[in-house]
Short mmCIF file of C-alpha atoms and ligand atoms in Angstrom, two decimals:
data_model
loop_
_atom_site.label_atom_id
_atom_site.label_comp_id
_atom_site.label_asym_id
_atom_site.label_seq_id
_atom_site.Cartn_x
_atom_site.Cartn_y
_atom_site.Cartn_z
CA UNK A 24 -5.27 -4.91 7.26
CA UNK A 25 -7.44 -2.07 6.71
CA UNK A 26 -10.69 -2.92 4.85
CA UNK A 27 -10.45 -2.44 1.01
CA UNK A 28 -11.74 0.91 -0.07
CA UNK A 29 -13.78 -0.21 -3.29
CA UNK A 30 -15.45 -2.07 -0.17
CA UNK A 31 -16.54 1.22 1.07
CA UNK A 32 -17.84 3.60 -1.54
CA UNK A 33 -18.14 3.86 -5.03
CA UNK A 34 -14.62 5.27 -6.73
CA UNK A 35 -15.77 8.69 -7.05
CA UNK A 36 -17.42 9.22 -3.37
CA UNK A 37 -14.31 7.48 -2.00
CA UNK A 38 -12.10 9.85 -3.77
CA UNK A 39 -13.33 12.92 -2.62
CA UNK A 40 -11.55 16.18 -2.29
CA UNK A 41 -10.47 15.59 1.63
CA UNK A 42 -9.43 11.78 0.15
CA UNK A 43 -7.78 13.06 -2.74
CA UNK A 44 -5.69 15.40 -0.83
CA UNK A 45 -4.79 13.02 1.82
CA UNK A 46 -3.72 10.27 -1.07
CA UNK A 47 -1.38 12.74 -2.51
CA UNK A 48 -0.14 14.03 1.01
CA UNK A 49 0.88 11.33 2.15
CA UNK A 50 4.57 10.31 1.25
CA UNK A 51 4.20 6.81 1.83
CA UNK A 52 1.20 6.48 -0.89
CA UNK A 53 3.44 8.61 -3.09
CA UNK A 54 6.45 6.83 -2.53
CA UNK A 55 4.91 3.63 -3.36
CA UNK A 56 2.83 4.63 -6.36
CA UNK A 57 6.06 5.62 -7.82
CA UNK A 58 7.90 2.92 -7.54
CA UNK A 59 4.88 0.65 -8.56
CA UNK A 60 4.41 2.92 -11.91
CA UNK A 61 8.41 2.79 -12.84
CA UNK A 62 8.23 -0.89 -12.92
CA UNK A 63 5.13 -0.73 -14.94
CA UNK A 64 6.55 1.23 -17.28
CA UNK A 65 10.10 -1.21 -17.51
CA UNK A 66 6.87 -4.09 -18.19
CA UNK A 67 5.61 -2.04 -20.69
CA UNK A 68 9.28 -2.34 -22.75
CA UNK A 69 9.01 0.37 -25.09
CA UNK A 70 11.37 0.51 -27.54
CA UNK A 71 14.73 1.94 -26.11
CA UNK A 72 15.07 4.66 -29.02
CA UNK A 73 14.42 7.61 -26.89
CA UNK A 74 11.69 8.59 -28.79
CA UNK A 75 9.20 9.88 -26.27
CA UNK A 76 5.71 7.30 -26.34
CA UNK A 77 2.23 8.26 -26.08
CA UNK A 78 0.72 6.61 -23.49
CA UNK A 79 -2.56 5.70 -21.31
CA UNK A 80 -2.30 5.86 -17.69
CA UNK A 81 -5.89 4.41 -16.35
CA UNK A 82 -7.19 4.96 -13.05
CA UNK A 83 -4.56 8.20 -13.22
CA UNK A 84 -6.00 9.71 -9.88
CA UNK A 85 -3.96 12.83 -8.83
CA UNK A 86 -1.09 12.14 -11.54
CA UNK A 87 1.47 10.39 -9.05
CA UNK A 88 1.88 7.59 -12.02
CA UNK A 89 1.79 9.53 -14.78
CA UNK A 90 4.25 11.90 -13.58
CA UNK A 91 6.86 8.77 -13.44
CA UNK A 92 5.32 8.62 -17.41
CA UNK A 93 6.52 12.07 -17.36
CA UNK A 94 9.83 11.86 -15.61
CA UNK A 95 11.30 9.16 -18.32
CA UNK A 96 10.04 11.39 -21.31
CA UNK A 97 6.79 10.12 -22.55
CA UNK A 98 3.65 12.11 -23.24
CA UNK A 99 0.26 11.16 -21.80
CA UNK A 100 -3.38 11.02 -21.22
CA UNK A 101 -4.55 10.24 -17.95
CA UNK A 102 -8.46 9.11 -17.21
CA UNK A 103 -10.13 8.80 -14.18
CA UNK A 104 -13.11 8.80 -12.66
CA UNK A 105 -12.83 11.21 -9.59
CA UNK A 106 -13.14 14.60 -10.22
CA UNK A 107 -11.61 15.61 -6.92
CA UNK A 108 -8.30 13.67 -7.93
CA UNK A 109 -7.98 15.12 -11.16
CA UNK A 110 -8.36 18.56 -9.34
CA UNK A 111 -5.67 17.91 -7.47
CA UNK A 112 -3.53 16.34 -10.60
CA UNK A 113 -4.37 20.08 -11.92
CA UNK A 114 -3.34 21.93 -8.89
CA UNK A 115 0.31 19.67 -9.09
CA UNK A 116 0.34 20.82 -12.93
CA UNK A 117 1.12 17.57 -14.27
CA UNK A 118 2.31 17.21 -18.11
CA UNK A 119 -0.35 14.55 -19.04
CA UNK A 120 -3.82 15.76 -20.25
CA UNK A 121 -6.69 14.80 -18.49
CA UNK A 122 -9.78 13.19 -18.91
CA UNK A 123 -12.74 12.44 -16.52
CA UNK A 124 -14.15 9.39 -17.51
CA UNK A 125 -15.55 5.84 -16.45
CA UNK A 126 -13.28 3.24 -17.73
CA UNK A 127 -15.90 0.61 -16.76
CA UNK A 128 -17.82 2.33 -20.20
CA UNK A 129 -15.16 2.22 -22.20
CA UNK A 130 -12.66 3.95 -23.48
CA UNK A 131 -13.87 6.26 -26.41
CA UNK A 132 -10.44 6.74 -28.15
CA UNK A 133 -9.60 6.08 -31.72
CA UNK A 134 -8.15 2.58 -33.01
CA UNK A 135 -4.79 1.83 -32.98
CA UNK A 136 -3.36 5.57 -31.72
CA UNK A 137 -1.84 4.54 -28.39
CA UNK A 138 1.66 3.58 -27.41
CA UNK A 139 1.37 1.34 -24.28
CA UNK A 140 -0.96 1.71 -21.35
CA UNK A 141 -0.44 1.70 -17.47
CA UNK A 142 -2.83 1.00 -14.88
CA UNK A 143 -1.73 1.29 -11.19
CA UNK A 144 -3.97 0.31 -8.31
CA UNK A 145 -7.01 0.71 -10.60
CA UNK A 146 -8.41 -1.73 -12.19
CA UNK A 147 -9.97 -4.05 -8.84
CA UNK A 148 -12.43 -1.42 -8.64
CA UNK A 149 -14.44 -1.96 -11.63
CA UNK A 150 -14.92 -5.57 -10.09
CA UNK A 151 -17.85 -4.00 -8.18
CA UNK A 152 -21.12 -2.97 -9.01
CA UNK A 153 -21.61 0.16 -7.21
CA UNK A 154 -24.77 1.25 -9.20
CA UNK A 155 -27.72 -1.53 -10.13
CA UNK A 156 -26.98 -0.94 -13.80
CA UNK A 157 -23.69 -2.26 -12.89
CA UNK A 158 -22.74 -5.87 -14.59
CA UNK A 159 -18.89 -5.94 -13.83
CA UNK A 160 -18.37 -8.65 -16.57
CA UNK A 161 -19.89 -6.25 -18.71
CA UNK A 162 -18.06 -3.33 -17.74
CA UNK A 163 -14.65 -5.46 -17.92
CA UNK A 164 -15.74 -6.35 -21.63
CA UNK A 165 -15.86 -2.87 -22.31
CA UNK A 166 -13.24 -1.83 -20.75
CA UNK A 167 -10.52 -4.06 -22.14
CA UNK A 168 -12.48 -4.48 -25.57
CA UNK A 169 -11.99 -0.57 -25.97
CA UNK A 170 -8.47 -0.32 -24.73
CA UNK A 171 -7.56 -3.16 -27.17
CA UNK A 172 -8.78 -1.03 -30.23
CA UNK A 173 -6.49 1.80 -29.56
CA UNK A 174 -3.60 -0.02 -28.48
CA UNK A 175 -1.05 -0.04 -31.57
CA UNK A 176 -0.64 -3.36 -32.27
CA UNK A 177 2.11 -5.06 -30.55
CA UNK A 178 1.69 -2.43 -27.77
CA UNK A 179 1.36 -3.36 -24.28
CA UNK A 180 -0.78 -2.52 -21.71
CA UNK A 181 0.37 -3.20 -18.06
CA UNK A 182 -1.81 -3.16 -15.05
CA UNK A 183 -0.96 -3.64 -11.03
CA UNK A 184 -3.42 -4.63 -9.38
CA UNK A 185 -4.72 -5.46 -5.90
CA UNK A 186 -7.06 -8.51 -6.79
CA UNK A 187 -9.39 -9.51 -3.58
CA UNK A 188 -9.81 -12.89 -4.49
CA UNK A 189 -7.94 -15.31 -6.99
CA UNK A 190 -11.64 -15.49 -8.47
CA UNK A 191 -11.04 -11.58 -8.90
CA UNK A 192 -7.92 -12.15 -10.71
CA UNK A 193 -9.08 -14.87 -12.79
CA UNK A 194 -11.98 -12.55 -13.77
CA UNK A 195 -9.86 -9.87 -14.61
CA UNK A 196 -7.49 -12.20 -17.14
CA UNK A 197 -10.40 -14.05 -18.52
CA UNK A 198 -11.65 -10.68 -19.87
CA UNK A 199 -8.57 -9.80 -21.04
CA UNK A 200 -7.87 -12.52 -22.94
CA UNK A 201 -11.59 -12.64 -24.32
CA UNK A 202 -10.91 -8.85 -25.92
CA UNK A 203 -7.95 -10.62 -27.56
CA UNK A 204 -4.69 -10.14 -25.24
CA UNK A 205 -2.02 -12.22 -24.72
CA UNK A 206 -0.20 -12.04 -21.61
CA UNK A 207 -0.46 -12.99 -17.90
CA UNK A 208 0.72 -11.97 -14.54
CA UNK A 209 4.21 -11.38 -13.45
CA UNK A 210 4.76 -11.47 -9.57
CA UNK A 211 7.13 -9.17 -7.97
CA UNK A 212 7.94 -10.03 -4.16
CA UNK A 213 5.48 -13.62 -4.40
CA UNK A 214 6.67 -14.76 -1.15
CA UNK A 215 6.21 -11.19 0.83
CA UNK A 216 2.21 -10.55 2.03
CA UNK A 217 2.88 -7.54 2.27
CA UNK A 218 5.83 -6.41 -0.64
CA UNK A 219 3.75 -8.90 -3.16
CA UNK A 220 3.09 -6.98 -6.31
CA UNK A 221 0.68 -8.54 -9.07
CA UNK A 222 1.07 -6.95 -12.38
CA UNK A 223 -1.28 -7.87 -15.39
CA UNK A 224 1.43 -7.97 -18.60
CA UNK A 225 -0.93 -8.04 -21.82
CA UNK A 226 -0.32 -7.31 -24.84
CA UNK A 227 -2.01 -6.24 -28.07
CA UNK A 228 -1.45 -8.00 -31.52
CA UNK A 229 1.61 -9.83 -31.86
CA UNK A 230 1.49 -13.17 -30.18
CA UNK A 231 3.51 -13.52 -27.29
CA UNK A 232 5.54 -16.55 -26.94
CA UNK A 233 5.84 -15.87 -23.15
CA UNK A 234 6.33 -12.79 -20.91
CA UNK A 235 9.27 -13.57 -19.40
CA UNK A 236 10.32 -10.66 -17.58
CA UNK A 237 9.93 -11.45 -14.29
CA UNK A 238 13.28 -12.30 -12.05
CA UNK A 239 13.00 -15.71 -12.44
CA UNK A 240 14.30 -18.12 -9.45
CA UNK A 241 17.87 -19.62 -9.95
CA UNK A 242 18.39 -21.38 -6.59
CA UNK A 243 16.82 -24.76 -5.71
CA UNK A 244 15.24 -24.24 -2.66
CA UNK A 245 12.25 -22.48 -4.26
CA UNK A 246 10.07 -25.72 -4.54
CA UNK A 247 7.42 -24.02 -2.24
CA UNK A 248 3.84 -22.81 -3.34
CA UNK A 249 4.60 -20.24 -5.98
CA UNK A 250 3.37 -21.88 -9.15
CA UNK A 251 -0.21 -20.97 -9.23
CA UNK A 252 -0.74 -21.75 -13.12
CA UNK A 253 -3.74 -19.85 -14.41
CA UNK A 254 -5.50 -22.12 -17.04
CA UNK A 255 -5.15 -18.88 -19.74
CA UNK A 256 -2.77 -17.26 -18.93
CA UNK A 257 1.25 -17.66 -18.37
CA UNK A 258 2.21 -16.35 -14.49
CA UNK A 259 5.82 -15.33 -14.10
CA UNK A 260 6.83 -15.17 -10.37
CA UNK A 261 9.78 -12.82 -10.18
CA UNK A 262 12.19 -12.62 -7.01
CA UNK A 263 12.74 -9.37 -6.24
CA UNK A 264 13.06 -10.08 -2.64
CA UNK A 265 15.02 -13.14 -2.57
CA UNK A 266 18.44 -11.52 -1.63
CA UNK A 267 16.93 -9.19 1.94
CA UNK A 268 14.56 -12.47 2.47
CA UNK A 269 17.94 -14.11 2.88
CA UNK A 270 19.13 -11.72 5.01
CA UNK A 271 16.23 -11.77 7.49
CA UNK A 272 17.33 -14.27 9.12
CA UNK A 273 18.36 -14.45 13.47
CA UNK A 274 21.99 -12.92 14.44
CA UNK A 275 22.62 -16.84 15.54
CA UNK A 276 22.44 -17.37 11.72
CA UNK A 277 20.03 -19.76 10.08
CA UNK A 278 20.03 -22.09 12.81
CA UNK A 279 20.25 -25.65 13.19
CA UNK A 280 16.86 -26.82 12.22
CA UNK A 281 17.34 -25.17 8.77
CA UNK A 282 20.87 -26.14 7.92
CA UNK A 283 19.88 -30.16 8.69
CA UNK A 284 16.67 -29.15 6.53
CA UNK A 285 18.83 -27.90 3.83
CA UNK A 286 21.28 -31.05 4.13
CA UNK A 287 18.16 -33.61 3.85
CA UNK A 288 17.39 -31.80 0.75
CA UNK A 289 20.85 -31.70 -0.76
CA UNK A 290 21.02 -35.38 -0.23
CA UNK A 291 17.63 -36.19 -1.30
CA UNK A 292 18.99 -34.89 -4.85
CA UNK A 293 22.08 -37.39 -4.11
CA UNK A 294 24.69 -35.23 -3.53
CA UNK A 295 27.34 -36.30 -1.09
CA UNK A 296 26.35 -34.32 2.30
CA UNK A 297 28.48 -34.81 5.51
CA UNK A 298 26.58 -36.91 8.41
CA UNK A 299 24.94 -34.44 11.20
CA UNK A 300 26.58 -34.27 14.26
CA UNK A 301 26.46 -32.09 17.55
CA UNK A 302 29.13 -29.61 15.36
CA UNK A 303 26.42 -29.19 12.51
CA UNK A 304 25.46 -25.49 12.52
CA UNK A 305 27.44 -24.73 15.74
CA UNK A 306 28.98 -21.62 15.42
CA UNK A 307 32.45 -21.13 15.08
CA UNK A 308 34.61 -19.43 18.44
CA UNK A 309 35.80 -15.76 16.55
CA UNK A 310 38.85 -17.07 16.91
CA UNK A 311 39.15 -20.08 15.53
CA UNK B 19 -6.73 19.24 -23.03
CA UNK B 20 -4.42 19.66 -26.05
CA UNK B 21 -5.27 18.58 -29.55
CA UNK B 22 -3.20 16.23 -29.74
CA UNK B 23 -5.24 14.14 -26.97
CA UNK B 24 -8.45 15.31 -29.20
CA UNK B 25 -7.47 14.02 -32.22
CA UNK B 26 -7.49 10.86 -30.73
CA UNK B 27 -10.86 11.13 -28.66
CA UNK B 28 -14.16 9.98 -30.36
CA UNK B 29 -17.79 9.93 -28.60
CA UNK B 30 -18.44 6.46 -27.68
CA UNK B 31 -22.37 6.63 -26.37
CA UNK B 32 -24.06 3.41 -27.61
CA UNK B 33 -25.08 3.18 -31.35
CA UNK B 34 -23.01 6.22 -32.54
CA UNK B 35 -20.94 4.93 -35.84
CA UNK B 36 -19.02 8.57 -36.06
CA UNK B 37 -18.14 9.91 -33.06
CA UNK B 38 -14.74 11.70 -34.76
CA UNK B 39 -13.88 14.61 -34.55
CA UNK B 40 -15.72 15.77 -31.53
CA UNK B 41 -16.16 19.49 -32.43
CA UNK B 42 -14.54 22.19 -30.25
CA UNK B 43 -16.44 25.17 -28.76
CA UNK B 44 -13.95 27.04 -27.29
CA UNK B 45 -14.51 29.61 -24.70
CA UNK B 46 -10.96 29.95 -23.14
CA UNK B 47 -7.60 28.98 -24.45
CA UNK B 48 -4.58 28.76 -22.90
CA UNK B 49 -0.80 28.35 -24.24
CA UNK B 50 1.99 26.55 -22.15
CA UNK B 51 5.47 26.35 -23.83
CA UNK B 52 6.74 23.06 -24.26
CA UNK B 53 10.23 21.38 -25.02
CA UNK B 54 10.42 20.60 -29.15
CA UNK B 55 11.16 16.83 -29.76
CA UNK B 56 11.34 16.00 -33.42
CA UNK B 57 11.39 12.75 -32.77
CA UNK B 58 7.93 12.51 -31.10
CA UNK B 59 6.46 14.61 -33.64
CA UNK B 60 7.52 12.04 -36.67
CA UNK B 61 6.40 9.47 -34.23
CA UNK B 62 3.11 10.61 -33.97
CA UNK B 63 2.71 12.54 -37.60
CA UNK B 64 1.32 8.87 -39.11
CA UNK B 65 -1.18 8.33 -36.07
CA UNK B 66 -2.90 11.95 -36.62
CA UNK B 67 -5.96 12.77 -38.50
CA UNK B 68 -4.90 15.68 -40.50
CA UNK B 69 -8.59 17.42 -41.21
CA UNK B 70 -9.54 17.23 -37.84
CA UNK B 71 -6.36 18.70 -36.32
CA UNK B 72 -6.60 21.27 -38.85
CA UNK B 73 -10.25 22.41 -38.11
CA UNK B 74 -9.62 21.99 -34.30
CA UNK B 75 -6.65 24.30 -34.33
CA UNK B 76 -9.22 26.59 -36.01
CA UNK B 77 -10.84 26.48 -33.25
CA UNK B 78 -9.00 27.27 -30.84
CA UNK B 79 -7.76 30.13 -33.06
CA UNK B 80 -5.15 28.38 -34.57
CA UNK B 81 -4.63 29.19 -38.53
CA UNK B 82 -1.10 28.39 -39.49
CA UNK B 83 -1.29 24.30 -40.51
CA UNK B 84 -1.58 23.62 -44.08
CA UNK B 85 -4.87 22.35 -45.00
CA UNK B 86 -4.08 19.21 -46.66
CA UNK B 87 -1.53 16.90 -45.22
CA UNK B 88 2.12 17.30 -45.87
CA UNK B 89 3.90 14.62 -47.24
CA UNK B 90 6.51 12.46 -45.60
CA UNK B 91 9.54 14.18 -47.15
CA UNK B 92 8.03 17.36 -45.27
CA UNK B 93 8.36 15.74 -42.06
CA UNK B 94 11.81 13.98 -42.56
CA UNK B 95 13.10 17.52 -44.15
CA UNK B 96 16.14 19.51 -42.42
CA UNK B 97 13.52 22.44 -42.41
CA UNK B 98 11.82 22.44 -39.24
CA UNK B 99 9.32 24.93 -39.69
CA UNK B 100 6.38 22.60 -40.78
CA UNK B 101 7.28 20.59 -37.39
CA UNK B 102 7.56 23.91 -35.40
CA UNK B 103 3.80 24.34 -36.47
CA UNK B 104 2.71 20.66 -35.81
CA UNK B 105 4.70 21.11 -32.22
CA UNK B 106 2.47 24.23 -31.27
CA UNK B 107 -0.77 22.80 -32.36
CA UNK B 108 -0.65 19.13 -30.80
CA UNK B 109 1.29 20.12 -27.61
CA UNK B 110 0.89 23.76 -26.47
CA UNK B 111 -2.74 24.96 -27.33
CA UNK B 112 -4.94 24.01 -24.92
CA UNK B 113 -8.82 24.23 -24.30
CA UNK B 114 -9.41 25.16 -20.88
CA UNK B 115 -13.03 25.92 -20.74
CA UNK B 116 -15.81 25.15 -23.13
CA UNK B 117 -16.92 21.78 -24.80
CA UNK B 118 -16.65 18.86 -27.02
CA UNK B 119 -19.60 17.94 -29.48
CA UNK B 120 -20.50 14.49 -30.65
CA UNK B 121 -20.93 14.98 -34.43
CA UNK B 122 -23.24 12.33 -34.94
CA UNK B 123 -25.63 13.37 -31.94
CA UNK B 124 -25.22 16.62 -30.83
CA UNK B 125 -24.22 15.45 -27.17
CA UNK B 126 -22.43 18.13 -25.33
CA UNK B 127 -19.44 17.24 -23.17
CA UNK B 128 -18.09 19.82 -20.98
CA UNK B 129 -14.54 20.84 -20.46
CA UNK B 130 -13.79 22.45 -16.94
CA UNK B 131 -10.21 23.92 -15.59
CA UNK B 132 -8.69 22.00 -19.03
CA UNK B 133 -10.77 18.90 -18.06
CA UNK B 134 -13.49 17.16 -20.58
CA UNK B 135 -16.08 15.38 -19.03
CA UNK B 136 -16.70 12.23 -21.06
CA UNK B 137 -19.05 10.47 -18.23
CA UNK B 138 -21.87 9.10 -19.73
CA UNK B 139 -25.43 9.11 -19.34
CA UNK B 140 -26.87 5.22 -17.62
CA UNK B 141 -28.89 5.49 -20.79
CA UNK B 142 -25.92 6.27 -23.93
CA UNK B 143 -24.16 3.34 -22.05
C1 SAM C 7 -5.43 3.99 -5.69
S1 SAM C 7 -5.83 5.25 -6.89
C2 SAM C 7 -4.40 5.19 -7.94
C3 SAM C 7 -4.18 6.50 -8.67
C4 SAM C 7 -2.90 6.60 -9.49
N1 SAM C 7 -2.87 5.58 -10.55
C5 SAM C 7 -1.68 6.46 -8.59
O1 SAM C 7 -0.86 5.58 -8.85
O2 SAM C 7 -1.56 7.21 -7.65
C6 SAM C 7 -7.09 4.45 -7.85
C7 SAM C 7 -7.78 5.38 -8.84
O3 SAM C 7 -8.61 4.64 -9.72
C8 SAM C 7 -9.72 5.44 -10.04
N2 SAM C 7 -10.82 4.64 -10.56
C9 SAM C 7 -11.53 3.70 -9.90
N3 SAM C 7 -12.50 3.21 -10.69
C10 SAM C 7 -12.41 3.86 -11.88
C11 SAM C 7 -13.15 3.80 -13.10
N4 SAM C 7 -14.19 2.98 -13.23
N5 SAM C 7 -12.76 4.59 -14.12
C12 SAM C 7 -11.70 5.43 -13.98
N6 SAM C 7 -10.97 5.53 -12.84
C13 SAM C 7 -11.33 4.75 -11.81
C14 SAM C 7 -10.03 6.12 -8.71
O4 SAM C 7 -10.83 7.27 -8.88
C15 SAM C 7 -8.65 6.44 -8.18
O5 SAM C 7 -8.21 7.71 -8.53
#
């Protein structure tokens, strides 16, 4: 793993112009960011009325996200705090107007105007304190205190984020919840290092009962590690991945050792499970 | 920026009570056609802060909105010229170069290549 840029440099030295340009170049970032901000925006469940939203994209860097805002019909403001990525947003003429701004001082927009919010890849930065008049817990209060005030109520705001630590994420949803959210995290990919996707599901107002819109498991086998309960806050692990994981398995098939694994479970619920023999999980001649 | 993304902006440095409307010095402004949704428009008619649109369109050199608010039946009418208006001023005016003023202190932010800067000062934090 590369090191974590909000490791290296403040946001807006990281993302200078060379940075900016490479971020945007690059298909794979662009690729990603897209798909990250689509499924953001299916969090965000807007009504389905076609009537176009107006939204918040935070962290909006050189427009990749907002653009997906743009591509299914909504109107937006995008803020950031990197000059040289909103140059190139500008250069890439992106719908959304655009704001240069530290969301880590909060968000100086008008109660109750805004339709939904998206954050993508954003939000672990103001975790840091890159200046010494930096107190991330206060720049989190600020942050989601403000973005609470213009959120319509009953809209949503939906972050992904790349937390460093669970302490990180805890941090993140225990300021959330203090400016009055409800919500929690819904897991995309939660058995993948590297396809995991965290996304931060709050919303403003109405009390949720749950957020229930991750994939939810329907086999048995997934007794491992996923339930990681946050005290506040409801986690959703969804299973995006569960059909290719399945399908990553040898040519040989599964093998033996997990077909008498599988068995020993089956009859540890009681169900009536032929005795293992020297056949079990041989494979069948092609002609049989 | 466009107005309707002003309308909705207020100053937030530390201590200011009435940071809305920022006032708009406008140095260059630029016009960019955009599709007409009804539907948006209606959506957003209840959210906007009539006065302030209508002095910001000013502004930007703008005269053609009524000065007091329409009415709802002017908005749900088959008569689309009202929305026509409303369309041009929220989505296709926008302020390229000049500023924003906080009307409580004065405070200058500056808007470059269509972008305000709303960074604050360590010490309006
Ligand atoms: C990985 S980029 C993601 C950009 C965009 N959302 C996308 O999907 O491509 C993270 C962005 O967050 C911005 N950012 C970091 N800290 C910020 C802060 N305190 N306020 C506003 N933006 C910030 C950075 O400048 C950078 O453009």
């Amino acid at each position: 793993m590369s090191s974590r840029p909000e490791f290296l440099a403040p946001p807006e030295i990281f993302y200078d112009d060379s940075e900016a340009r490479k971020y945007t170049s690059s298909s794979r970032i662009v690729e990603i960011q897209a798909r990250l901000s689509e499924r953001a925006l299916e969090l965000l469940a807007l009504p389905e009325d076609d009537v176009p939203r107006f939204l918040l994209d935070i962290g909006c860097g050189s427009g990749l996200s907002g653009e997906t805002i743009s591509e299914n019909g909504h109107q937006w403001i995008g803020l950031d705090i990197s000059a040289s990525m909103l140059n190139v947003a500008v250069e890439r003429e992106v719908e959304g107007d655009l704001l240069l701004g530290d969301m880590g001082q909060g968000l100086g927009i008008r109660p109750g105007v805004i339709d939904g919010a998206i954050s993508i890849s954003a939000v672990q930065w103001l975790c840091n304190a890159d200046k010494s008049s930096h107190e991330p817990r206060l720049r989190l209060k600020a942050f989601f205190g403000s973005l609470y005030r213009c959120l319509s109520r009953g809209a949503r705001a939906v972050f992904q984020v790349y937390p460093e630590s669970i302490a990180q994420r805890e941090l993140i949803l225990r300021h959330a919840l203090q400016a009055g959210f409800g919500g929690g995290l819904v897991v995309d990919y939660p058995h993948s290092t590297k396809k995991r996707k965290e996304f931060l599901v709050l919303t403003c107002g109405s009390v949720p009962t749950s957020i229930n819109d991750g994939h939810k498991e329907s086999g048995s086998d997934d007794d491992d590690d996923d339930s990681e309960d946050e005290e506040n806050g409801m986690v959703c692990v969804s299973d995006r991945n569960r059909p290719r994981k399945k399908q990553r398995t040898n040519k040989k098939g599964k093998g033996r050792e997990w077909v008498l694994r599988k068995k020993e479970q089956s009859r540890r619920k009681g169900n009536d499970v032929p005795a293992d023999s020297k056949y079990t999980a041989r494979k069948r001649k092609s002609r049989f | 920026m466009r107005l309707i993304t002003h309308n909705m902006l207020s100053c937030n440095i530390k201590g200011v009570t009435n940071g809305f409307p920022l006032k708009i010095e406008a140095e260059k402004v630029i016009e960019k056609e955009v599709d007409f949704n009804p539907d948006f428009l209606k959506h957003m008619f209840a959210k906007i802060e009539w006065k302030a649109l209508v002095e910001a369109a000013r502004a930007m050199g703008y005269g053609e909105l009524p000065e007091d608010s329409p009415d709802v039946a002017v908005i749900e009418s088959a008569d689309e010229t009202f929305l026509k208006k409303l369309h041009h001023a929220l989505l296709e005016i926008h302020l390229e170069e000049g500023a924003l003023v906080c009307p409580e202190t004065g405070r200058k932010f500056p808007v470059n290549k269509g972008i305000p800067n709303m960074l604050l000062h360590e010490d309006e934090v």
